[in-house]
PDB file of C-alpha atoms in Angstrom:
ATOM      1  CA  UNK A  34    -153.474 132.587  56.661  1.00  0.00           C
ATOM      2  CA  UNK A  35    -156.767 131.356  58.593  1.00  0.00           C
ATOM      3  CA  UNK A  36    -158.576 133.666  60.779  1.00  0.00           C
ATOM      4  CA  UNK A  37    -159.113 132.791  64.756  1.00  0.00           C
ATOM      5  CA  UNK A  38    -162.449 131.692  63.774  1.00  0.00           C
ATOM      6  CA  UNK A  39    -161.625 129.611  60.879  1.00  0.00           C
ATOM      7  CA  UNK A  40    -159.418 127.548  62.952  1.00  0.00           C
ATOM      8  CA  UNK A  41    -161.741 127.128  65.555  1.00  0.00           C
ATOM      9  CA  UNK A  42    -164.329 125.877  62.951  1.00  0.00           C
ATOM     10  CA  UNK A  43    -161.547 123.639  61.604  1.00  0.00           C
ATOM     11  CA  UNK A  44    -160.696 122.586  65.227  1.00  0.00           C
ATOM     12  CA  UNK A  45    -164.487 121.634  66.058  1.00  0.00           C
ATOM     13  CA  UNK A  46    -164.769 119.817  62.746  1.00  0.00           C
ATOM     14  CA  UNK A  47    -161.927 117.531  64.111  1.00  0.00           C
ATOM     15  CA  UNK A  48    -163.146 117.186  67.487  1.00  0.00           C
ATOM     16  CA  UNK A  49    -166.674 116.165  65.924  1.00  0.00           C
ATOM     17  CA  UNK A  50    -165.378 113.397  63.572  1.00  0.00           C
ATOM     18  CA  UNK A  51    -163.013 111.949  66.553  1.00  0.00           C
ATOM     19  CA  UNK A  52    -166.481 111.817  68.760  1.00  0.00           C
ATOM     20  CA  UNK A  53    -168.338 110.203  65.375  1.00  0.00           C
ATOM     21  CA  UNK A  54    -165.600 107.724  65.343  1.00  0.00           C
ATOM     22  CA  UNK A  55    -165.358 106.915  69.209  1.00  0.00           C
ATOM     23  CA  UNK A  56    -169.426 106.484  68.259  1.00  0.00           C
ATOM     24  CA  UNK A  57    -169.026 103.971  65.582  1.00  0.00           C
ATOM     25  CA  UNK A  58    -166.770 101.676  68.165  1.00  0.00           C
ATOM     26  CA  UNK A  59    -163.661 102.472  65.934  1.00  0.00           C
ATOM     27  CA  UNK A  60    -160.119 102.939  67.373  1.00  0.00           C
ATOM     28  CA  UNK A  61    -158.480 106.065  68.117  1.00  0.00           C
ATOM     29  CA  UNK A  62    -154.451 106.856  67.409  1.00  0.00           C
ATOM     30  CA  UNK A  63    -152.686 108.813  70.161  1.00  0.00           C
ATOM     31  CA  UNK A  64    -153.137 111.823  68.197  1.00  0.00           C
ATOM     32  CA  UNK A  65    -156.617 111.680  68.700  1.00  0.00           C
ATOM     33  CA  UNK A  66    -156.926 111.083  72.187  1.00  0.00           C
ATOM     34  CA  UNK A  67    -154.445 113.344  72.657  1.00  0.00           C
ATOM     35  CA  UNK A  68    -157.056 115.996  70.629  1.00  0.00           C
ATOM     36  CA  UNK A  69    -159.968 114.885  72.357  1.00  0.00           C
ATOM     37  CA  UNK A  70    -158.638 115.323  76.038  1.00  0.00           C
ATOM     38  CA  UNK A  71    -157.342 118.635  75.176  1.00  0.00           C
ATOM     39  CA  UNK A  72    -160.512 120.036  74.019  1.00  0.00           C
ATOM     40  CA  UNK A  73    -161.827 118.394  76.571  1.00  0.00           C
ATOM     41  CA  UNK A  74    -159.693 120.089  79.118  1.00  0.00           C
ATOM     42  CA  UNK A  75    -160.025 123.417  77.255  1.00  0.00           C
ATOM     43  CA  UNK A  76    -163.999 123.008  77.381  1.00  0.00           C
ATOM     44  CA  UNK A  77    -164.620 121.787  81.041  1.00  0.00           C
ATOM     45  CA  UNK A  78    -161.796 123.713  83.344  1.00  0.00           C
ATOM     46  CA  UNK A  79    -164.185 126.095  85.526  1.00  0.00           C
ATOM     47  CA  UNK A  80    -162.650 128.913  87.365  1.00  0.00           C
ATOM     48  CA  UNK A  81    -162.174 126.528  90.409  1.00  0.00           C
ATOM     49  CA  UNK A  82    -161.478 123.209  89.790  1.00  0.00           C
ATOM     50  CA  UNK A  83    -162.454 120.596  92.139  1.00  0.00           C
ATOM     51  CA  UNK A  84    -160.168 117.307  92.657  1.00  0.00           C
ATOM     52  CA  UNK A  85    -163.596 115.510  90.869  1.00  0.00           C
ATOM     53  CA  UNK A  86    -163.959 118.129  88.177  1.00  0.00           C
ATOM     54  CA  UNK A  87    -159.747 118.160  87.794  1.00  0.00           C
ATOM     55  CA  UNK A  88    -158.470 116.832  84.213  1.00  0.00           C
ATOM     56  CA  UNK A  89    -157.201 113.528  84.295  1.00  0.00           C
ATOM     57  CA  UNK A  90    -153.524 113.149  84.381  1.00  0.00           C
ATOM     58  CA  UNK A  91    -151.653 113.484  81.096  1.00  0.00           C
ATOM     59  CA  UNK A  92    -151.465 110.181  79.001  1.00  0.00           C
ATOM     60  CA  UNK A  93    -154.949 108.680  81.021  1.00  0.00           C
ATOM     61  CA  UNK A  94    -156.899 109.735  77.436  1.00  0.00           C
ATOM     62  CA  UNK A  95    -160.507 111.016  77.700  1.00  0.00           C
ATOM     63  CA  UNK A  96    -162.543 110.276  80.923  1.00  0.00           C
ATOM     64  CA  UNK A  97    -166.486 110.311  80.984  1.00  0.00           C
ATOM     65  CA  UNK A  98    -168.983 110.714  83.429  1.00  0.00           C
ATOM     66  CA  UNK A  99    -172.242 107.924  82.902  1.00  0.00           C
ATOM     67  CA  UNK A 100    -174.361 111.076  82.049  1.00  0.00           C
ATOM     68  CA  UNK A 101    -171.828 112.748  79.564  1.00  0.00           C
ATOM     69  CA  UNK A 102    -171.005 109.298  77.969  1.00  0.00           C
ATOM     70  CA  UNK A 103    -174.795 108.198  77.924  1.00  0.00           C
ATOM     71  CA  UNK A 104    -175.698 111.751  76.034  1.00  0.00           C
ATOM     72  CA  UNK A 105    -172.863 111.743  73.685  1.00  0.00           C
ATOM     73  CA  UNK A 106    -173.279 108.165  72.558  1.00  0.00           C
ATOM     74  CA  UNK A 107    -177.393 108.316  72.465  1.00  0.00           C
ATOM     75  CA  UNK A 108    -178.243 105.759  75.230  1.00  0.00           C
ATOM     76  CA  UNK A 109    -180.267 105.897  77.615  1.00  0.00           C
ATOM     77  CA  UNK A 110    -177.999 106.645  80.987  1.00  0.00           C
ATOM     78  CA  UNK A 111    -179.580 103.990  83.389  1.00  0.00           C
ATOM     79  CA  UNK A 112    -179.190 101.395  80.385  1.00  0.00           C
ATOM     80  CA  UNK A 113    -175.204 102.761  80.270  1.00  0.00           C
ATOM     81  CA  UNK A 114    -175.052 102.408  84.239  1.00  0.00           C
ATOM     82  CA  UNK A 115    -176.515  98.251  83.935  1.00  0.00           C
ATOM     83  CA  UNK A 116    -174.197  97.850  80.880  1.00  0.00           C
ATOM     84  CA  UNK A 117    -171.151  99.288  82.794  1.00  0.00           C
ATOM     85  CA  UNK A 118    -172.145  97.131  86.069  1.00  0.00           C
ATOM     86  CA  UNK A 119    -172.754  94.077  84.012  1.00  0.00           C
ATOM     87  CA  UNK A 120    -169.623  94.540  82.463  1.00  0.00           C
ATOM     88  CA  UNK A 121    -167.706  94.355  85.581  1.00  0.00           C
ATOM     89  CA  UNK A 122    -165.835  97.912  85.118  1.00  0.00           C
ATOM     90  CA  UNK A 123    -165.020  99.935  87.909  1.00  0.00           C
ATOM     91  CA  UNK A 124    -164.768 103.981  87.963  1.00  0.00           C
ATOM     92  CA  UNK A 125    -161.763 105.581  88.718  1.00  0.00           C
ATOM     93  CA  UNK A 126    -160.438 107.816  91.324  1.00  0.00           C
ATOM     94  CA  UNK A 127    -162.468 110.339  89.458  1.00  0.00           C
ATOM     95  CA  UNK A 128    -165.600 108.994  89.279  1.00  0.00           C
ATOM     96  CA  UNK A 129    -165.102 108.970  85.550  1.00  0.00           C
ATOM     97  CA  UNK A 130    -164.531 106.016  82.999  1.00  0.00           C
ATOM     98  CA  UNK A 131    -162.067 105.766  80.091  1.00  0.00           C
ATOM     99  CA  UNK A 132    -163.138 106.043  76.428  1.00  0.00           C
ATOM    100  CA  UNK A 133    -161.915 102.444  76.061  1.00  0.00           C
ATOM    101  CA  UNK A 134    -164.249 101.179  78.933  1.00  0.00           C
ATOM    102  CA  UNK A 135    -167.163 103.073  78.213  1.00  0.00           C
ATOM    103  CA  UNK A 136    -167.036 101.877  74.632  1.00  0.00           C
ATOM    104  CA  UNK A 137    -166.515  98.172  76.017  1.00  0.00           C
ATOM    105  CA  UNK A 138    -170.186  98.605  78.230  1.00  0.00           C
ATOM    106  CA  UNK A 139    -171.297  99.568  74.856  1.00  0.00           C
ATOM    107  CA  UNK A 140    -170.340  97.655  72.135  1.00  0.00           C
ATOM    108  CA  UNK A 141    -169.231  93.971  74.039  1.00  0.00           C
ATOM    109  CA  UNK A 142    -172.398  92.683  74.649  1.00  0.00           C
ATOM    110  CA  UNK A 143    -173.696  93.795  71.006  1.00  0.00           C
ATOM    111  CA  UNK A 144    -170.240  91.820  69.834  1.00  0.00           C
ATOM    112  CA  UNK A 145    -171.250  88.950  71.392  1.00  0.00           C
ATOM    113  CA  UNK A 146    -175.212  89.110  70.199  1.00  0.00           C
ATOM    114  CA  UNK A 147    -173.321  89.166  66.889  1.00  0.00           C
ATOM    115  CA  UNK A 148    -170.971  86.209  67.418  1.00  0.00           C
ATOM    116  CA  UNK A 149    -173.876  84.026  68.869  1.00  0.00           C
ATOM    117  CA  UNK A 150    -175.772  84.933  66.136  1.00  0.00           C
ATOM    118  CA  UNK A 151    -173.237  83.727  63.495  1.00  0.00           C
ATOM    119  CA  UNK A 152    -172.931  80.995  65.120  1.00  0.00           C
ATOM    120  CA  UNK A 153    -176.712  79.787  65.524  1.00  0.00           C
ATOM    121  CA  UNK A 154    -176.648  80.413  61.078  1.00  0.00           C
ATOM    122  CA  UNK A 155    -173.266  78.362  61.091  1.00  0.00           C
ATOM    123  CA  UNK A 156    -175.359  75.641  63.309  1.00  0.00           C
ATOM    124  CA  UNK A 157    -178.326  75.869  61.286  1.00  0.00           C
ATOM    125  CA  UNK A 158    -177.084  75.759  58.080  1.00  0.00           C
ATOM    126  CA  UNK A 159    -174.492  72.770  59.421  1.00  0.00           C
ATOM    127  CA  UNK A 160    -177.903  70.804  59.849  1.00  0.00           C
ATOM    128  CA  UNK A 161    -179.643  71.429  56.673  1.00  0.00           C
ATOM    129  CA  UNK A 162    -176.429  70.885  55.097  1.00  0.00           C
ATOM    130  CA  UNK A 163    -176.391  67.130  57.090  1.00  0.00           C
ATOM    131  CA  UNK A 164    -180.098  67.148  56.496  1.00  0.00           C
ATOM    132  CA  UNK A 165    -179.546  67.137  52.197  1.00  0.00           C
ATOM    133  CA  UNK A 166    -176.724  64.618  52.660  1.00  0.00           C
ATOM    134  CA  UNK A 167    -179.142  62.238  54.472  1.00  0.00           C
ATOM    135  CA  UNK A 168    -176.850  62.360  57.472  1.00  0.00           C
ATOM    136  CA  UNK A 169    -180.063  64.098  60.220  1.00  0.00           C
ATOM    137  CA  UNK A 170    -182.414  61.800  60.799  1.00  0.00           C
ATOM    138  CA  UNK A 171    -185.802  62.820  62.164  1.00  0.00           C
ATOM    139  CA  UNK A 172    -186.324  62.240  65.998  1.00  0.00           C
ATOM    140  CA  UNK A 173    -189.933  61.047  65.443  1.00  0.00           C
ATOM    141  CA  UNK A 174    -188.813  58.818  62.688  1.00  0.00           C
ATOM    142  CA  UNK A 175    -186.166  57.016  64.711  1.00  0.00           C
ATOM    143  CA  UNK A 176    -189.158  57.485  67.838  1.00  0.00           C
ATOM    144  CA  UNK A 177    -191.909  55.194  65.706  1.00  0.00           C
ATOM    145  CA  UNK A 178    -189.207  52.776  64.233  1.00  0.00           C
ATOM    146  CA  UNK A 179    -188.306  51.631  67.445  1.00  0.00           C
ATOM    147  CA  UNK A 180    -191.474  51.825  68.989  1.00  0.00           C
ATOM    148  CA  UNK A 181    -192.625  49.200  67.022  1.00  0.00           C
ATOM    149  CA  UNK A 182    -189.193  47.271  67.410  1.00  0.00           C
ATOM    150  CA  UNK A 183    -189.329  47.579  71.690  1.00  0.00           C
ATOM    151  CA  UNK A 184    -193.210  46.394  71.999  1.00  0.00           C
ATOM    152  CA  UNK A 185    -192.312  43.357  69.780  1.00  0.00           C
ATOM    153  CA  UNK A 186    -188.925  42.931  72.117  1.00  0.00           C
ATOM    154  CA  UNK A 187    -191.048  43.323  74.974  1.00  0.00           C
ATOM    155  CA  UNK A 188    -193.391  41.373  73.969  1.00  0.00           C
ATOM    156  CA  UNK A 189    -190.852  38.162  73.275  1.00  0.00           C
ATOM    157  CA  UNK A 190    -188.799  39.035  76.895  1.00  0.00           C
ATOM    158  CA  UNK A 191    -192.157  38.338  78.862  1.00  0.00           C
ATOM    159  CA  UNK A 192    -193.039  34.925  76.655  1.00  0.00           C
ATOM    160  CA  UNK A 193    -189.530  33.939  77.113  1.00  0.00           C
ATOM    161  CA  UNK A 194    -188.638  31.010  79.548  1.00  0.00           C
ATOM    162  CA  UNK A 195    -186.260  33.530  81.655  1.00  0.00           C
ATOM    163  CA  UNK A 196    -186.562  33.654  85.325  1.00  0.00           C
ATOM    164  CA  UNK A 197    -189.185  36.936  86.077  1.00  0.00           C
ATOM    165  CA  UNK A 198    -185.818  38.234  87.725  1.00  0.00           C
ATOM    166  CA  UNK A 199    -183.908  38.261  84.410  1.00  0.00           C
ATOM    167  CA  UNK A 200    -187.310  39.341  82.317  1.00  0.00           C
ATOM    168  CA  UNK A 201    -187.691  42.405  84.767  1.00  0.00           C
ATOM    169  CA  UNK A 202    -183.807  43.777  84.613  1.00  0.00           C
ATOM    170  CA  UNK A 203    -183.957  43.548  80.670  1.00  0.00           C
ATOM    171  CA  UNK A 204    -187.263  45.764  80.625  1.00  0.00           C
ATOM    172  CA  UNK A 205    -185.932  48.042  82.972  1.00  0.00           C
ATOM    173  CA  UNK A 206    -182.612  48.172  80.842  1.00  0.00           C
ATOM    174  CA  UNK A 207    -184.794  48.123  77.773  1.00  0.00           C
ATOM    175  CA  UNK A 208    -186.530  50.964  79.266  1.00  0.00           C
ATOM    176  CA  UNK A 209    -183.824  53.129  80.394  1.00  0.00           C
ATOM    177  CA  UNK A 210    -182.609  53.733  76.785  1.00  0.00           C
ATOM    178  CA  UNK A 211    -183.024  57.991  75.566  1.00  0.00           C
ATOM    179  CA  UNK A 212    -182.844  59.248  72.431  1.00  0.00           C
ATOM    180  CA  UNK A 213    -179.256  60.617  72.657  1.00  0.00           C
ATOM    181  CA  UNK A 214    -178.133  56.434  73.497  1.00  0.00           C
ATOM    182  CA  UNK A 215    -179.715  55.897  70.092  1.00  0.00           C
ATOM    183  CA  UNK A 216    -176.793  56.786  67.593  1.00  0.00           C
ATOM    184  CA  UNK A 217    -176.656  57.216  63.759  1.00  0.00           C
ATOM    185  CA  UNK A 218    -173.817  54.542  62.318  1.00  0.00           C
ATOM    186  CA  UNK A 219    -170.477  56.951  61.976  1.00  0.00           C
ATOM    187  CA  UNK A 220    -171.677  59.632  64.142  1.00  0.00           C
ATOM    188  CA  UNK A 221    -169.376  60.578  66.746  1.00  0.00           C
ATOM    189  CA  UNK A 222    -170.498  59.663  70.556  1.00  0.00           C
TER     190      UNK A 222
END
């Protein structure tokens, strides 16, 4: 049979490995929040209890104060506060936040740096994909073709017999054109 002491050290051991796995962003089971609020409850009830200081009510899981949560997940605690603002999450009647929320400050916006991320590779290697295929064409390319191409066009519009009416509307047409009205054949508009 284990000693008082040996089941303490077994019972911290837990409680330490739930925390490193709340840390890492990973999901608890009900067991474990139900582990972590009681040793929370057992470590933080003071002789008398304010309503603030009270336990949350059975089933609400673990509840954190910005400083507690900023110290036991190593960041900085006015960099928690923006995070938790930002994120749009409101305390509770407690003052306190929910494991679930607090990790949401935390690891959402690091989420999405890694889903833009993927995304700008995907993108990138989309185009040098389409670049080997000969399917990207060079903006300066297409930019000194056509210069070429619009000062000889220009240049026949103005020698042309067309009323100075007609000649100006097609120049200002002419001139109106942008790069993205300039499409590669079989590229979608």
């Amino acid at each position: 049979m284990l000693t008082d002491e040996q089941l303490q050290a077994v019972h911290d051991a837990d409680i330490a490995n739930i925390v490193a796995k709340v840390k890492a962003g990973r999901p608890l089971t009900k067991e474990e929040k139900r582990r972590l609020e009681a040793a929370r409850r057992a470590d933080e009830t003071p002789a008398t209890e304010t309503a603030a200081d009270a336990p949350a009510p059975r089933g609400t899981g673990l509840r954190w104060s910005v400083n507690t949560a900023a110290t036991e997940f190593e960041i900085d605690r006015r960099t928690l506060a923006k995070q938790i603002a930002g994120a749009g999450i409101a305390a509770g009647p407690d003052g306190k936040f929910s494991t679930r929320e607090i990790c949401q400050a935390i690891y959402d916006d690091e989420r999405r740096e890694r889903l833009r991320e993927i995304k700008e590779r995907a993108d990138k290697l989309e185009m040098e994909n389409a670049e080997r295929r000969g399917e990207l064409i060079d903006a300066e390319v297409i930019y000194k073709h056509f210069e070429g191409i619009y000062v000889a066009f220009r240049a026949r519009v103005l020698a042309s017999s067309l009323s100075n009416e007609e000649k100006d509307e097609i120049l200002t047409d002419l001139a109106k054109l942008k790069a993205r009205d300039i499409r590669v054949p079989g590229e979608a508009a």
